[in-house]
Structures are given as structure tokens and as C-alpha cells.
Coordinates of C-alpha atoms in Angstrom, one line a residue:
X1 CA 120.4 13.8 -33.8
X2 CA 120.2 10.0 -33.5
X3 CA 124.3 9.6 -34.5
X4 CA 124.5 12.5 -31.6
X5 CA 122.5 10.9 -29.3
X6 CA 124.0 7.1 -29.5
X7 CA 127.8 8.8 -29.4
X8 CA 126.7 10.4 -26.0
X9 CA 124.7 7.3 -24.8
X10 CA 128.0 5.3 -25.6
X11 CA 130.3 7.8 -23.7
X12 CA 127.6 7.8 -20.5
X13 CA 128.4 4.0 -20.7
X14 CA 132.0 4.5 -20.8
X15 CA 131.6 6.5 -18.0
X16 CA 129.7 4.0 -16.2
X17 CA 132.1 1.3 -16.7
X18 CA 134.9 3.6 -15.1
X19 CA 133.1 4.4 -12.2
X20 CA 132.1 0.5 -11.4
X21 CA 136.2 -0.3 -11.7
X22 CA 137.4 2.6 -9.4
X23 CA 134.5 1.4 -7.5
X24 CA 135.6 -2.5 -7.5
X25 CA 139.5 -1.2 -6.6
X26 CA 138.5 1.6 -4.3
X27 CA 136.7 -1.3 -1.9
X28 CA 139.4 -3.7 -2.3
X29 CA 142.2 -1.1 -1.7
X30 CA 140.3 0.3 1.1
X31 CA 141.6 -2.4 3.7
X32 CA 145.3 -2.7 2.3
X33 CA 145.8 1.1 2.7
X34 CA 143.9 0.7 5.9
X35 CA 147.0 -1.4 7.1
X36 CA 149.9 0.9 5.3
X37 CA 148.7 4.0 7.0
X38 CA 149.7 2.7 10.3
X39 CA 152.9 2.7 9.1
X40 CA 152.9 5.8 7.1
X41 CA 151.7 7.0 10.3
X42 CA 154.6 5.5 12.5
X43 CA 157.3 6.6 10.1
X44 CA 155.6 10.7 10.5
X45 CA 155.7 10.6 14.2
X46 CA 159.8 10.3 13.7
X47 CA 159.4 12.8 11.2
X48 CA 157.2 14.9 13.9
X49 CA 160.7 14.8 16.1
X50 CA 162.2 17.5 14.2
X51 CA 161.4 21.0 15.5
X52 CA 163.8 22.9 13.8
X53 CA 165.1 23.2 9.8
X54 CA 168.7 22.4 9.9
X55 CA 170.9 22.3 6.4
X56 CA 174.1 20.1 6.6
X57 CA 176.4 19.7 3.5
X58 CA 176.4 16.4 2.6
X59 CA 178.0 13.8 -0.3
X60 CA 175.2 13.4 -3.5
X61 CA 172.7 11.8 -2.1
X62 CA 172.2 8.0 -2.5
X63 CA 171.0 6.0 -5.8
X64 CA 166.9 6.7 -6.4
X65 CA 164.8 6.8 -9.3
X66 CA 161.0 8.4 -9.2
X67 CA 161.9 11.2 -7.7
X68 CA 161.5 14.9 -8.8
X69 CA 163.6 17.2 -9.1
X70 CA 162.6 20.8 -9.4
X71 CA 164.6 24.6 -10.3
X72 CA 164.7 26.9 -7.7
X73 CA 162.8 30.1 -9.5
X74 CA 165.4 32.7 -8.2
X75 CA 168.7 30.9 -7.0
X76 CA 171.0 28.8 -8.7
X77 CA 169.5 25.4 -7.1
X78 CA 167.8 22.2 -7.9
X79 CA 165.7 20.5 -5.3
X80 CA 165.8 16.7 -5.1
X81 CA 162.6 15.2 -3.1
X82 CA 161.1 11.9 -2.2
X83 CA 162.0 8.5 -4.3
X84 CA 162.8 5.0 -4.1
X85 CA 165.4 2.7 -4.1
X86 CA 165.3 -1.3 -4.6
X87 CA 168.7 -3.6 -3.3
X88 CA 166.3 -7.0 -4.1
X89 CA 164.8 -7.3 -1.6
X90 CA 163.7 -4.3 -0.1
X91 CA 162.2 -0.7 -1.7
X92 CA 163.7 2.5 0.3
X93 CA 160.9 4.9 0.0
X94 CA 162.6 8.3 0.5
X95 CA 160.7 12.2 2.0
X96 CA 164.5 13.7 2.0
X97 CA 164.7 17.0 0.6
X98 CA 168.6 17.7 -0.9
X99 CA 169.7 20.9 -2.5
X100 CA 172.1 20.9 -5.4
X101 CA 174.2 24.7 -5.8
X102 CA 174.8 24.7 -9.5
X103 CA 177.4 27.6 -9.1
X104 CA 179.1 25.8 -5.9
X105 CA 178.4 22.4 -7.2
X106 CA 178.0 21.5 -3.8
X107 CA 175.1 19.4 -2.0
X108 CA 173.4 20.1 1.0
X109 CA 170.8 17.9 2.9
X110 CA 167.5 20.2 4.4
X111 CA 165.7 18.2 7.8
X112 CA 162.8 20.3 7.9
X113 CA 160.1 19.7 10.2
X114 CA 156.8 17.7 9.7
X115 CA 157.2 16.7 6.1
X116 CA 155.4 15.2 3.5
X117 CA 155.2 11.1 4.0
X118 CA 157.8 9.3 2.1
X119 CA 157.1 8.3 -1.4
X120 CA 157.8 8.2 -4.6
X121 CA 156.1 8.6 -8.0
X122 CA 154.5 11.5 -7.1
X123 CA 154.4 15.3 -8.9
X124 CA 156.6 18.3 -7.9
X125 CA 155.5 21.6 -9.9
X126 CA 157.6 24.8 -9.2
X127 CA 155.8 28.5 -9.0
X128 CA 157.6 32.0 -8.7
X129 CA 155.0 33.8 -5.8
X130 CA 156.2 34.3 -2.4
X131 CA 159.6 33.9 -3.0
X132 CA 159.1 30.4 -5.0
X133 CA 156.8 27.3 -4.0
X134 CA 157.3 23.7 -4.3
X135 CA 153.8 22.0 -4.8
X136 CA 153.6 18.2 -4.8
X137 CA 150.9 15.8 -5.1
X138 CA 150.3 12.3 -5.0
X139 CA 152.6 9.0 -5.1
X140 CA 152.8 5.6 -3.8
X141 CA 153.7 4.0 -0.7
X142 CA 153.9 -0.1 -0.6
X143 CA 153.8 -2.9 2.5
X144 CA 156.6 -4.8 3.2
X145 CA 155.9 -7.7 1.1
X146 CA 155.3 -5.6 -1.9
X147 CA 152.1 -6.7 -2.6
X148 CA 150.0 -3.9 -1.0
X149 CA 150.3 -0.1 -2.3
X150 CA 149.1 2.8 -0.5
X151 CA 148.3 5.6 -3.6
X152 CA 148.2 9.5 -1.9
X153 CA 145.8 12.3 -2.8
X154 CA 147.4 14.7 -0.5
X155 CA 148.7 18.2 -1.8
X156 CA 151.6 19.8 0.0
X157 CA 153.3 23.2 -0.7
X158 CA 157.4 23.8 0.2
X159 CA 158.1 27.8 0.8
X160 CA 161.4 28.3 -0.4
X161 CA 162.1 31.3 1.5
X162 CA 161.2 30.3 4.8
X163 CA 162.1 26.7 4.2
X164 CA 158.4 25.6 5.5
X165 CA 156.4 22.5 4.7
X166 CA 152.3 23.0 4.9
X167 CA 149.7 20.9 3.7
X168 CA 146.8 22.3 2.3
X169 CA 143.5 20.7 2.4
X170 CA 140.9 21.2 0.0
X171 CA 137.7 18.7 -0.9
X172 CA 136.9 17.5 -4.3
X173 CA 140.5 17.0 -5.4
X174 CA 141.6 13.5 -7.3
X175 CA 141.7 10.3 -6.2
X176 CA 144.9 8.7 -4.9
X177 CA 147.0 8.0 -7.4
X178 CA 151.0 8.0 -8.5
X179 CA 152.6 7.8 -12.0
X180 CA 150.3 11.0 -13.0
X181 CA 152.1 14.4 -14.6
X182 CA 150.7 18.3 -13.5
X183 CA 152.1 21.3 -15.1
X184 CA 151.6 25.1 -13.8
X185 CA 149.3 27.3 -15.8
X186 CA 148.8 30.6 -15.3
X187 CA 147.4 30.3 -11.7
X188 CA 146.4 27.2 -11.6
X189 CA 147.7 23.2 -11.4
X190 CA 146.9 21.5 -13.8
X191 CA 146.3 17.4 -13.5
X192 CA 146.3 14.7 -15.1
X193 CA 145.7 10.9 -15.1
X194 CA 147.4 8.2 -13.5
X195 CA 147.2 4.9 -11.8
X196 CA 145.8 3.2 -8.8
X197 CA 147.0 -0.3 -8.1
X198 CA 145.4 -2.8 -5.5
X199 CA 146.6 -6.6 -4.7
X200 CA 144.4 -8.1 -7.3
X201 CA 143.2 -4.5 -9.0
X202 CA 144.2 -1.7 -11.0
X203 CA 142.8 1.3 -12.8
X204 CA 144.5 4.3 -14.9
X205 CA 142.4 7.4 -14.9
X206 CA 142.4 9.8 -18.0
X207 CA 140.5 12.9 -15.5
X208 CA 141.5 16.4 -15.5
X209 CA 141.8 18.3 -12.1
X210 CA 142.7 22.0 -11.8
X211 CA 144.0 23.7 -8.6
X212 CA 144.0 27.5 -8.0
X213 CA 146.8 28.8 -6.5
X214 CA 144.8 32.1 -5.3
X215 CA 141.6 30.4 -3.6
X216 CA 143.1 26.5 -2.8
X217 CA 139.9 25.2 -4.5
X218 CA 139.8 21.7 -6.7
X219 CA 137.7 21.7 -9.4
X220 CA 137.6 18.8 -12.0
X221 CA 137.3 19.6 -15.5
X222 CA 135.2 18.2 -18.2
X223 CA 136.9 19.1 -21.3
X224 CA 134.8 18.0 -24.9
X225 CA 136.2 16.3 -27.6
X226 CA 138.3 13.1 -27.5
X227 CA 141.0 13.0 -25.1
X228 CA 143.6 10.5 -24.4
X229 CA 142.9 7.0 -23.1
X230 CA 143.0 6.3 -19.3
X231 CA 147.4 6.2 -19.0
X232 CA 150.1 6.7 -16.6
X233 CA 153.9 8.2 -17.0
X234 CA 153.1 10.4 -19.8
X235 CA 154.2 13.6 -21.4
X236 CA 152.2 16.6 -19.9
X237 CA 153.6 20.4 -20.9
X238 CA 152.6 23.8 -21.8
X239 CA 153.0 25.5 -25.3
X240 CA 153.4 29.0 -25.5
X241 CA 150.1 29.2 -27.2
X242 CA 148.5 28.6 -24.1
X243 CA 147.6 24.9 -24.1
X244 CA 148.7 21.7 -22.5
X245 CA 150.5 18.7 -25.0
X246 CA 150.0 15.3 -23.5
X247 CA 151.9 12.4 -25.6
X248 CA 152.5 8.9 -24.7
X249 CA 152.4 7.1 -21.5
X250 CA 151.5 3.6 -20.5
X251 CA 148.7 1.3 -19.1
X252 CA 147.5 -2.0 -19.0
X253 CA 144.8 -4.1 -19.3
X254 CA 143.5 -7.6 -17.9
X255 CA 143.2 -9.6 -21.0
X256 CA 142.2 -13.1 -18.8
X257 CA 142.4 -14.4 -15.3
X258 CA 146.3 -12.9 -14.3
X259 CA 147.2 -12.4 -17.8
X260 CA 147.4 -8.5 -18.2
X261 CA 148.9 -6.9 -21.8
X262 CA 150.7 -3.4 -21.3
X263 CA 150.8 -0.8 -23.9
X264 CA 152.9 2.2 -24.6
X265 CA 150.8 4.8 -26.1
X266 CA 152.7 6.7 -28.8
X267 CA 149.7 9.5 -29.7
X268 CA 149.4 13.1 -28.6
X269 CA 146.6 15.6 -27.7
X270 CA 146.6 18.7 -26.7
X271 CA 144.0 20.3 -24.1
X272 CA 143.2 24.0 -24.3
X273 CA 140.3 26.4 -22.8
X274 CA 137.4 26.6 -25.8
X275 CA 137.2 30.3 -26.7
X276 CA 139.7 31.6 -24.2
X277 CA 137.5 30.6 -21.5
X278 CA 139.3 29.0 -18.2
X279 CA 135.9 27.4 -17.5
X280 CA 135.7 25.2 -20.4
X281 CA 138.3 23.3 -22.0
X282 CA 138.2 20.9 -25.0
X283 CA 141.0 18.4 -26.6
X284 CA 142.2 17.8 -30.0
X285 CA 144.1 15.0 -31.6
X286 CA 147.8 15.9 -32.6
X287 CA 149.7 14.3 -35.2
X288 CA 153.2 16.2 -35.1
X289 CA 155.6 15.8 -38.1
X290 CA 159.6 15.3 -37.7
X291 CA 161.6 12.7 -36.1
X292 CA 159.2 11.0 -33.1
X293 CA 161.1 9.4 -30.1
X294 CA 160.5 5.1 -30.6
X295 CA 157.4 4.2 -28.2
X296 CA 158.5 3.2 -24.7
X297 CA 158.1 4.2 -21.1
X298 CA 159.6 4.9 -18.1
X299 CA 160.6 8.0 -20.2
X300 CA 162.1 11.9 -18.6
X301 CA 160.4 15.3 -19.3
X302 CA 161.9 18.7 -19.1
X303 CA 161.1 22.2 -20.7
X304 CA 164.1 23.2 -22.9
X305 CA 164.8 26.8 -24.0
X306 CA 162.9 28.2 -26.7
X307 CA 159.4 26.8 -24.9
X308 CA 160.5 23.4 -26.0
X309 CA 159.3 19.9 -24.4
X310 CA 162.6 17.9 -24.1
X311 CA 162.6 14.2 -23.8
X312 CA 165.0 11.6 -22.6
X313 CA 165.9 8.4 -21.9
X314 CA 162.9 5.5 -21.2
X315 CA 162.4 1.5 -22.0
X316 CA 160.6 -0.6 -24.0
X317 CA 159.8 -4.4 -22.4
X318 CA 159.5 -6.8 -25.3
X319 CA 157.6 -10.0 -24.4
X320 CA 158.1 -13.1 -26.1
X321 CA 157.4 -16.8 -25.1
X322 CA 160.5 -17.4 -22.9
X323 CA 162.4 -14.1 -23.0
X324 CA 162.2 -10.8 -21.7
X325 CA 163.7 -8.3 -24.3
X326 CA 164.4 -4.4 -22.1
X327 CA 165.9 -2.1 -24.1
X328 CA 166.9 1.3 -22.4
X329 CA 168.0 4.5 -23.9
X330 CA 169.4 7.7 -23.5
X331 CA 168.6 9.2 -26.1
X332 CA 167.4 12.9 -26.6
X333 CA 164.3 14.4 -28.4
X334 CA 163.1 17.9 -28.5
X335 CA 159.4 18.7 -29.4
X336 CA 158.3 22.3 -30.8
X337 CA 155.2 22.7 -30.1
X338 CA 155.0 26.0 -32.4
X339 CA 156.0 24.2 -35.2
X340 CA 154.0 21.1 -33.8
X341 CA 157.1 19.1 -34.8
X342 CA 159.6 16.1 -33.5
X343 CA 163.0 16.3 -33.8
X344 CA 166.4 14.5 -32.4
X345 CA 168.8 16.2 -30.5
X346 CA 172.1 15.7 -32.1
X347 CA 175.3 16.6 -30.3
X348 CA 177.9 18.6 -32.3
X349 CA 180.8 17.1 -30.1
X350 CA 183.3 20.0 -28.6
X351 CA 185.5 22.3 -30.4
X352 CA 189.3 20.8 -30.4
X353 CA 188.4 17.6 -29.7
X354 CA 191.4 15.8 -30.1
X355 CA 193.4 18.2 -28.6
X356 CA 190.7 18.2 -25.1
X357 CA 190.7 14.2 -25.3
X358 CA 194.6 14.0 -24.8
X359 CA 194.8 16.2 -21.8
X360 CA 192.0 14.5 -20.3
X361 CA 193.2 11.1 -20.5
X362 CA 195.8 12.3 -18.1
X363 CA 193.5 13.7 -15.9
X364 CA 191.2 11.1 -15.3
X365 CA 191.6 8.3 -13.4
X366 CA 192.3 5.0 -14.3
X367 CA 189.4 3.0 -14.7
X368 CA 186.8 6.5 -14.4
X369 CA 183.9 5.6 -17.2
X370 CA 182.8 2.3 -16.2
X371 CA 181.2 -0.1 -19.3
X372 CA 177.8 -0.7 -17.3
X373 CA 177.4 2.9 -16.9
X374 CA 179.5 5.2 -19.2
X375 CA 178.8 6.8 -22.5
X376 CA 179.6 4.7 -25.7
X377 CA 182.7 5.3 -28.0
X378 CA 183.4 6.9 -30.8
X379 CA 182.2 5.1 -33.7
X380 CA 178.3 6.3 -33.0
X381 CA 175.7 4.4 -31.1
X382 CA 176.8 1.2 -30.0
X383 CA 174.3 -1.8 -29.3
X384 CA 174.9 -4.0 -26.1
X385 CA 173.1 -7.0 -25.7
X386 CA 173.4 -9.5 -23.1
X387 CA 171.8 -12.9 -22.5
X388 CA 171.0 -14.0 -19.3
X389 CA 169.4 -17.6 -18.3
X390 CA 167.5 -17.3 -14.9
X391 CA 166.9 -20.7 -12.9
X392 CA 163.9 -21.6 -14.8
X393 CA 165.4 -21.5 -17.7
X394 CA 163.8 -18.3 -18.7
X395 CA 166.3 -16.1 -21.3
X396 CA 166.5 -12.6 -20.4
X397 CA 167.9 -10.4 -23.1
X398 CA 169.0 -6.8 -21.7
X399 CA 169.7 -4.7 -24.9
X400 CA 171.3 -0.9 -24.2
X401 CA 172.0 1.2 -26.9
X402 CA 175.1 3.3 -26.1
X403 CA 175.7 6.7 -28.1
X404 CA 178.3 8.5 -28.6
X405 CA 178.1 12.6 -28.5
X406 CA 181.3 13.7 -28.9
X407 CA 182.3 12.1 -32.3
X408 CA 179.2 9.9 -34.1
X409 CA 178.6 11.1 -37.7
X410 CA 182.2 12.5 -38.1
X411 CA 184.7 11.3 -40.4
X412 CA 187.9 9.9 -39.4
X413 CA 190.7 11.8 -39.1
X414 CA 194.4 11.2 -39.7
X415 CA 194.9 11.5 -35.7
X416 CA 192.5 7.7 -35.8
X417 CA 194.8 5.5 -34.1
X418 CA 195.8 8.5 -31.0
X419 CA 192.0 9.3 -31.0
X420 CA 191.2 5.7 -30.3
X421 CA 193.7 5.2 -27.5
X422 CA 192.7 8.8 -25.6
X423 CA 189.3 8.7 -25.8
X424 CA 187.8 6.6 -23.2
X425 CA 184.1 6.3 -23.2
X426 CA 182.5 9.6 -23.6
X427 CA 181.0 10.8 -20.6
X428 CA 177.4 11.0 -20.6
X429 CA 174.4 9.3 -18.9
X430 CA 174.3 5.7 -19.6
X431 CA 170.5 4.3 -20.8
X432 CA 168.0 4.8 -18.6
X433 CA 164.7 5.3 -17.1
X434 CA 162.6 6.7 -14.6
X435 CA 165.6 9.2 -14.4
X436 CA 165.0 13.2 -13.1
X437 CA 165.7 15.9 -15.4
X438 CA 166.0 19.3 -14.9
X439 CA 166.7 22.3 -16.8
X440 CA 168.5 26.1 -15.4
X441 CA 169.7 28.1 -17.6
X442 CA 169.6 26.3 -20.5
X443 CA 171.8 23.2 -19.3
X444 CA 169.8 20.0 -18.9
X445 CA 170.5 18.2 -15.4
X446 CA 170.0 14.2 -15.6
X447 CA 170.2 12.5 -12.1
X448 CA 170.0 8.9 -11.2
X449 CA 166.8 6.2 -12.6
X450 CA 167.8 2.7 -13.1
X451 CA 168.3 -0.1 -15.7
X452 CA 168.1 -3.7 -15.8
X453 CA 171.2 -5.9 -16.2
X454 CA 169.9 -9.8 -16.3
X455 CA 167.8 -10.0 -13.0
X456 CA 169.2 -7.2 -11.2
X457 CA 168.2 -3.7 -11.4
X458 CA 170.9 -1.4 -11.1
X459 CA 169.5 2.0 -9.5
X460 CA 172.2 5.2 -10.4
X461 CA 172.9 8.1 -8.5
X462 CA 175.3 9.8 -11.0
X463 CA 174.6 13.6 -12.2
X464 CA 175.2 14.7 -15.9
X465 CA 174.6 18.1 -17.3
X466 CA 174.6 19.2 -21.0
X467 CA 174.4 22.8 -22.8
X468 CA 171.7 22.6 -24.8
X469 CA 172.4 26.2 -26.6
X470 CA 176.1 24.4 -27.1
X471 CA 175.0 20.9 -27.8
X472 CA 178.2 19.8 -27.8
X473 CA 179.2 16.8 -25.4
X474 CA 177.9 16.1 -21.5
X475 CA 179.3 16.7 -18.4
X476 CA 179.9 14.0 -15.6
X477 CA 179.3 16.3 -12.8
X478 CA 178.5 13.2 -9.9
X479 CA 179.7 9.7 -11.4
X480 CA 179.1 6.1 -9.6
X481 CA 180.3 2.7 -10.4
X482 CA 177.0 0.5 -10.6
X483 CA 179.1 -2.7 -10.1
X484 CA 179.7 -1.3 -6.0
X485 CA 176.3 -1.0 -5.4
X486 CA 174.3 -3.8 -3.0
X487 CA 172.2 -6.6 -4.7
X488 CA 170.6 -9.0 -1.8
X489 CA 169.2 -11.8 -3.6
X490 CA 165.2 -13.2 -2.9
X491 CA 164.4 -14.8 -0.4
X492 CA 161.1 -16.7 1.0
X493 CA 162.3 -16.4 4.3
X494 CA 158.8 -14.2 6.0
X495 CA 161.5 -13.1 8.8
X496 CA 163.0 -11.0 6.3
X497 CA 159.6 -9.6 4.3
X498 CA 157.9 -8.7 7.8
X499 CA 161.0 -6.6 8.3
X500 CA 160.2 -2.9 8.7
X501 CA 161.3 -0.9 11.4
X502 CA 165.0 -1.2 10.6
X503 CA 164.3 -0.3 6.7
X504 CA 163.8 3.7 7.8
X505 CA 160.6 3.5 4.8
X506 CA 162.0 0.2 3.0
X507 CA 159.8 -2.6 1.6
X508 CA 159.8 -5.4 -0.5
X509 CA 158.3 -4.1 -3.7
X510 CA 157.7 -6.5 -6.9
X511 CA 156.2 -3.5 -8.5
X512 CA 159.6 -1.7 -8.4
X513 CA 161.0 -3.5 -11.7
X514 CA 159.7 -2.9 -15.2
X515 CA 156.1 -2.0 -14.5
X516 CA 156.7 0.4 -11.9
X517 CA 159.3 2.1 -14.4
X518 CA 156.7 1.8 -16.8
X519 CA 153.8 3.6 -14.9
X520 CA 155.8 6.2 -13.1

């Protein structure tokens, strides 16, 4: 009793802690998000001119990373919402709603009236009733200068059918907050975690929320057993058991007077109801065997066929005294949660390769898979590094490993030398994070994120698709050449940070490098 009793004292005191911190940022936030919301509000009374829904067929929509995008439940669509977009100087924040036909492989751009606020780093979780709903939750919103953040806690729901925004208040809901992950099951949402980010404040939240789709109530949940530490930009998906896997994620910590120390949580839990009641849920510790993806952040989620979690791309930020090591992938795991096991998707490369690779050469265009944003070659993954020396002498190492699908692991074949001259850079989705994934009929869809190229952060709007029953080589279905796209340098000048009308939702946004990739 007196172990009990000192464990539960201890966790009242954790509790305690908590609450003081979201207290301490809660008060300091309160006047910064004061200030945003008369722009937020400014920016929905153009919104508030539309007054009817009209679709126009546009061009792939612009470059963007923290976005979602969702699968239509009974047509062949995916729905691109929200996002943001950083040319240096200035964050786009984005409430456009596109529509991408599969079948037509077409694009069309949906104005419908009073929408959600822009943002980005929010949650988009698709349901089946009434002819499909779109429910999103949360994200951020940032001042002009970048230094102030406005986090949402409003819930909105998209009717497919009648193409019909509404948002639907309910008390006792979470917090603001962006950069946390929510999953449908059964009827419900399911929440979790987090981040909350003032000017000189932060906190990540490790709470549990449930929403029911049939009475529009909140109610949080207070599962036993030890759960995950307080994290954003996790893994969050169901098993078909019945419970909820949570893996990874990142948060950080103030170690001493504007000195904070991120992490990237590599461990995994799984939340279920205790005894099949909905009521009561509990966690549990995982440790999954196989082949686990490298800890990083800024990583993509997806269900694959089969019930499985898939899992692509991220970046891992390795400080050292003078340097700033960001390695990006695009790399592919699959975890099972039946067999509570990692593995690494391998691509089989197509069937008559050589034979594809030599009409294709004459079909594509001269110059059509560019090196800053095109698959690797032939010889397997290939490592790119790239040293850069900012004006303060500071190093910056940018380190991308490029694979390649079609032909890594295979022996060479007497056709070597032809091979080498028709293949050009595998297409494929260069490495990446903070990307949007999607999967309909068991191909993946990959769309846009960003990576880092010295100081510049390149933000992609290119579309790949892969067969995961197939497995055999991506698709380039939208492509973009990264070295086209605008990159305004800084500037001190407050003219140009107190700039806001003309940005349509654009700010200067420091958090839009590596830690915002990291946390969303």
C-alpha cells in the first residue's frame, strides 16, 4: 500500500506540474492570440463574401507542407485542405479546399462558403455517414513577424455530398493546439496530444479526448497505466484488434535560460478500452520486433492494405557545436500491428525493366528528373551531402539519402552500359518531410512537404503514387523543379514584417523551419 500510495502521490504531482505550465503559457498566450484573432477575424469576413460553392478546374495546387489530405469514402478523390508555405520571408497559411480525381487525374479547386480559418498543422479524419464527412480539428495560425502563434481548438465538419462547411460547438473539448494526430473509432474521434507554443512558452500535452459522432459531446479520457510522454507529430492508428498504436513523435524541453534540447521519441504504446468497455481505457508499453524506421520527425502516416500503419519519409536535426546536420528521407516502413512487427518496404522494381527504361528515355523530356528533387539511380541508395557556410561562419551540412526502387539489390546485367545511359533518375519522391500521404485503393499518394538545402527550405508541390500490392517502382503523377521556386532572402526591414494585408494569410514564421517540421 505504501509503494501504491507514493506512485499515485508522485503522478498527482506530475499532474500538478502540468497544469501550473499550461497555466504559465495559457496567460502569456492569452494576449498574443488576443492580437491574431483580429486578423484571423479580418481574413473570415473575405471568406464570409462567398455565398455560393463554385468548383473550377484548376493546375495542382501550389507548393505546401502540413496539410492533410484525406480519401473520399465513396468516389475516386482525395481532398487537399489548409497548409502553409514559407518563400523566406513570409508563411502562406492556406483554408483552400482542392480535389484530386484519381481516375481523371484532374484537379479542381472548391470555394465554398464560410470556411474553416486558414491554417495548418491541424487534423483531418474522414468518416463514411451521410454520404462521407471531413472532420478537422486544431492547428496553428502565426503573426506577421513569426513570433506570435495562435493554436485552434475548433472542430469543423465538411459534408461531402452537399459540399457544406459547419462548425460544431461542443464544451469541454481540448485545448488549442496543432502538431496533434486523431483517428476514427468506431463512433467516435479519437485525440491525442500535441503542442502549444507562446513567444517565450511552450508545452506538449500527452491528454486523450474522445468525440462522439452521434451526440457531438467531448469527453476527456483518463486511461490507467503508463502512457506516452507529453509529444507532438506522432504516429496515432487503429489495429484491427480494436486499439489505438501511438509511436514516436517529438518534444522539447528548456534545459536553461533559451537553451531548449529536442527529442525524437522512438517508443510505442498502444491505448485500448479495459475489458471491452468504451468508458475506460488503459495503455500498455509496446516493444515491436522487425526492422524499425531510424528515429526522426517531421515523419508521414498512412493506413496501408492489410490494416497496416505505413510510414514515410521524416528528418532527423543533428546538433553539433557549429554545424547543423538535417538528414531527410524517403524512405518506406510498414508496421503490422497483428504481428506487432516493423518491417521495410522494399520495391521489386517493374517487370521488363530494361526494355520500359529505353522507351521512356524517349519520352521524357530533356532535363524531366531534376537532381534536388528526383529519385536516386541505379546503384541503390545514394548519400548526398552538401556543406554550406552561412555568414557567421556557421557550417550547415544538408545530408539526403536518395534510393533507388527500380533496380537497388539487383545484379548487373550484360545490358550495364545501355542501362546506365537510359535510365535517368528513377522517379519517385525525393526526401522529405511534413509531406501528405494518402492511400485509395491500395496505391499510396505522396504530395508536397519540404527539405532543407543550406539555408533555404525548399517547399514541393509534386504528386507520386505507388502500388503497394505491386511494389514495384513510383509514379510521377505531378512533378516540379524546386530550383524555379521563390526564395526572398531576410530582411530587418519592419516595413516588410508588418506586411499583412497583401499576403492573402502570409506571415513571417521562424517556426516554419526544422522545428515546425518537427512538431507537426
Amino acid at each position: 500500500m505504501g509503494k501504491k500510495g507514493k506512485k499515485e502521490k508522485k503522478g498527482r504531482g506530475a499532474e500538478k506540474t502540468a497544469a501550473k505550465m499550461e497555466k504559465k503559457v495559457s496567460k502569456r498566450s492569452r494576449k498574443e492570440e488576443e492580437d491574431l484573432e483580429a486578423l484571423i477575424a479580418h481574413f473570415q469576413t473575405l471568406d464570409a463574401k462567398r455565398t455560393q460553392t463554385v468548383e473550377v478546374p484548376c493546375p495542382p495546387p501550389s507548393p505546401r507542407l502540413n496539410a492533410s489530405l484525406s480519401v473520399h469514402p465513396e468516389k475516386d478523390e482525395l481532398i487537399l485542405f489548409g497548409g502553409e508555405y514559407f518563400n523566406g520571408q513570409k508563411t502562406f497559411l492556406y483554408n483552400e479546399l482542392y480535389v484530386y480525381n484519381i481516375r481523371k487525374d484532374t484537379w479542381t479547386k472548391v470555394d465554398i462558403p464560410s470556411p474553416p480559418p486558414r491554417r495548418c498543422a491541424h487534423q483531418a479524419v474522414v468518416v463514411p455517414q451521410g454520404g462521407g464527412q471531413l472532420w478537422v480539428f486544431g492547428g496553428e495560425f502565426a503573426s506577421p513577424n513569426g513570433e506570435q502563434f495562435y493554436h485552434y481548438k475548433d472542430l469543423w465538419v465538411l459534408h461531402l455530398a452537399t459540399k457544406t462547411w459547419e462548425q460544431v460547438k461542443s464544451t469541454g473539448g481540448p485545448s488549442g493546439r496543432s502538431g496533434h494526430r486523431m483517428v476514427a473509432w468506431k463512433r467516435q474521434l479519437i485525440l491525442f496530444g500535441g503542442f502549444h507554443e507562446s513567444t517565450r512558452d511552450y508545452i506538449y500535452y500527452n491528454d486523450v479526448y474522445a468525440f462522439n459522432l452521434d451526440t457531438f459531446t467531448w469527453s476527456k479520457l483518463s486511461p490507467s497505466g503508463t502512457g506516452p510522454t507529453p509529444r507532438s507529430g506522432c504516429q496515432m492508428s487503429v489495429t484491427p484488434q480494436g486499439g489505438i498504436v501511438v509511436y514516436g513523435g517529438y518534444s522539447k524541453q528548456r534545459v536553461k535560460k533559451d537553451v531548449d534540447k529536442g527529442t525524437r521519441h522512438s517508443d510505442m504504446f498502444l491505448l485500448k478500452p479495459e475489458d471491452g468497455r468504451e468508458d475506460k481505457w488503459v495503455w500498455t508499453r509496446m516493444n515491436p520486433s522487425g526492422v524499425k524506421p531510424t528515429p526522426r520527425s517531421g515523419f508521414s502516416v498512412a493506413m496501408a492494405p492489410n490494416h497496416q500503419t505505413l510510414f514515410f519519409g521524416g528528418v532527423c536535426d543533428e546538433e553539433e557545436e557549429e554545424s547543423l546536420l538535417g538528414e531527410f528521407f524517403n524512405d518506406l516502413y510498414f508496421y503490422d500491428a497483428t504481428r506487432n512487427r516493423w518491417f521495410e518496404g522494399q520495391l521489386k522494381g517493374p517487370k521488363s525493366e530494361k526494355k520500359k527504361r529505353r522507351r521512356g528515355r524517349k519520352e521524357e523530356p530533356e532535363g524531366g528528373s531534376k537532381p534536388a528533387c528526383g529519385g536516386a539511380g541505379t546503384q541503390g541508395p545514394v548519400q548526398v551531402v552538401k556543406e554550406v557556410v552561412a555568414e557567421d561562419g556557421t557550417v550547415v551540412t544538408i545530408k539526403q539519402v536518395l534510393t533507388a526502387p527500380g533496380l537497388a539489390g539487383q545484379p548487373r546485367s550484360e545490358d550495364e552500359d545501355s542501362l546506365e545511359e537510359a535510365s535517368s533518375p528513377a522517379p519517385g519522391p525525393c526526401p522529405r518531410s511534413n509531406a501528405m500521404l494518402a492511400v485509395k485503393h491500395g496505391v499510396l499518394y505522396v504530395y508536397g512537404g519540404m527539405f532543407e538545402a543550406g539555408d533555404r527550405q525548399v517547399t514541393l508541390s509534386d504528386l507520386h503514387c505507388l502500388d503497394l500490392h505491386r511494389m514495384e517502382a513510383w509514379k510521377a503523377l505531378v512533378e516540379m523543379d524546386p530550383e524555379t521556386q521563390e526564395w526572398l532572402e531576410e530582411t530587418d526591414s519592419e516595413e516588410d514584417s508588418e506586411e499583412v494585408e497583401g499576403a492573402e494569410g502570409g506571415v513571417d514564421d521562424e517556426d516554419s523551419g526544422e522545428e515546425s517540421s518537427a512538431e507537426d
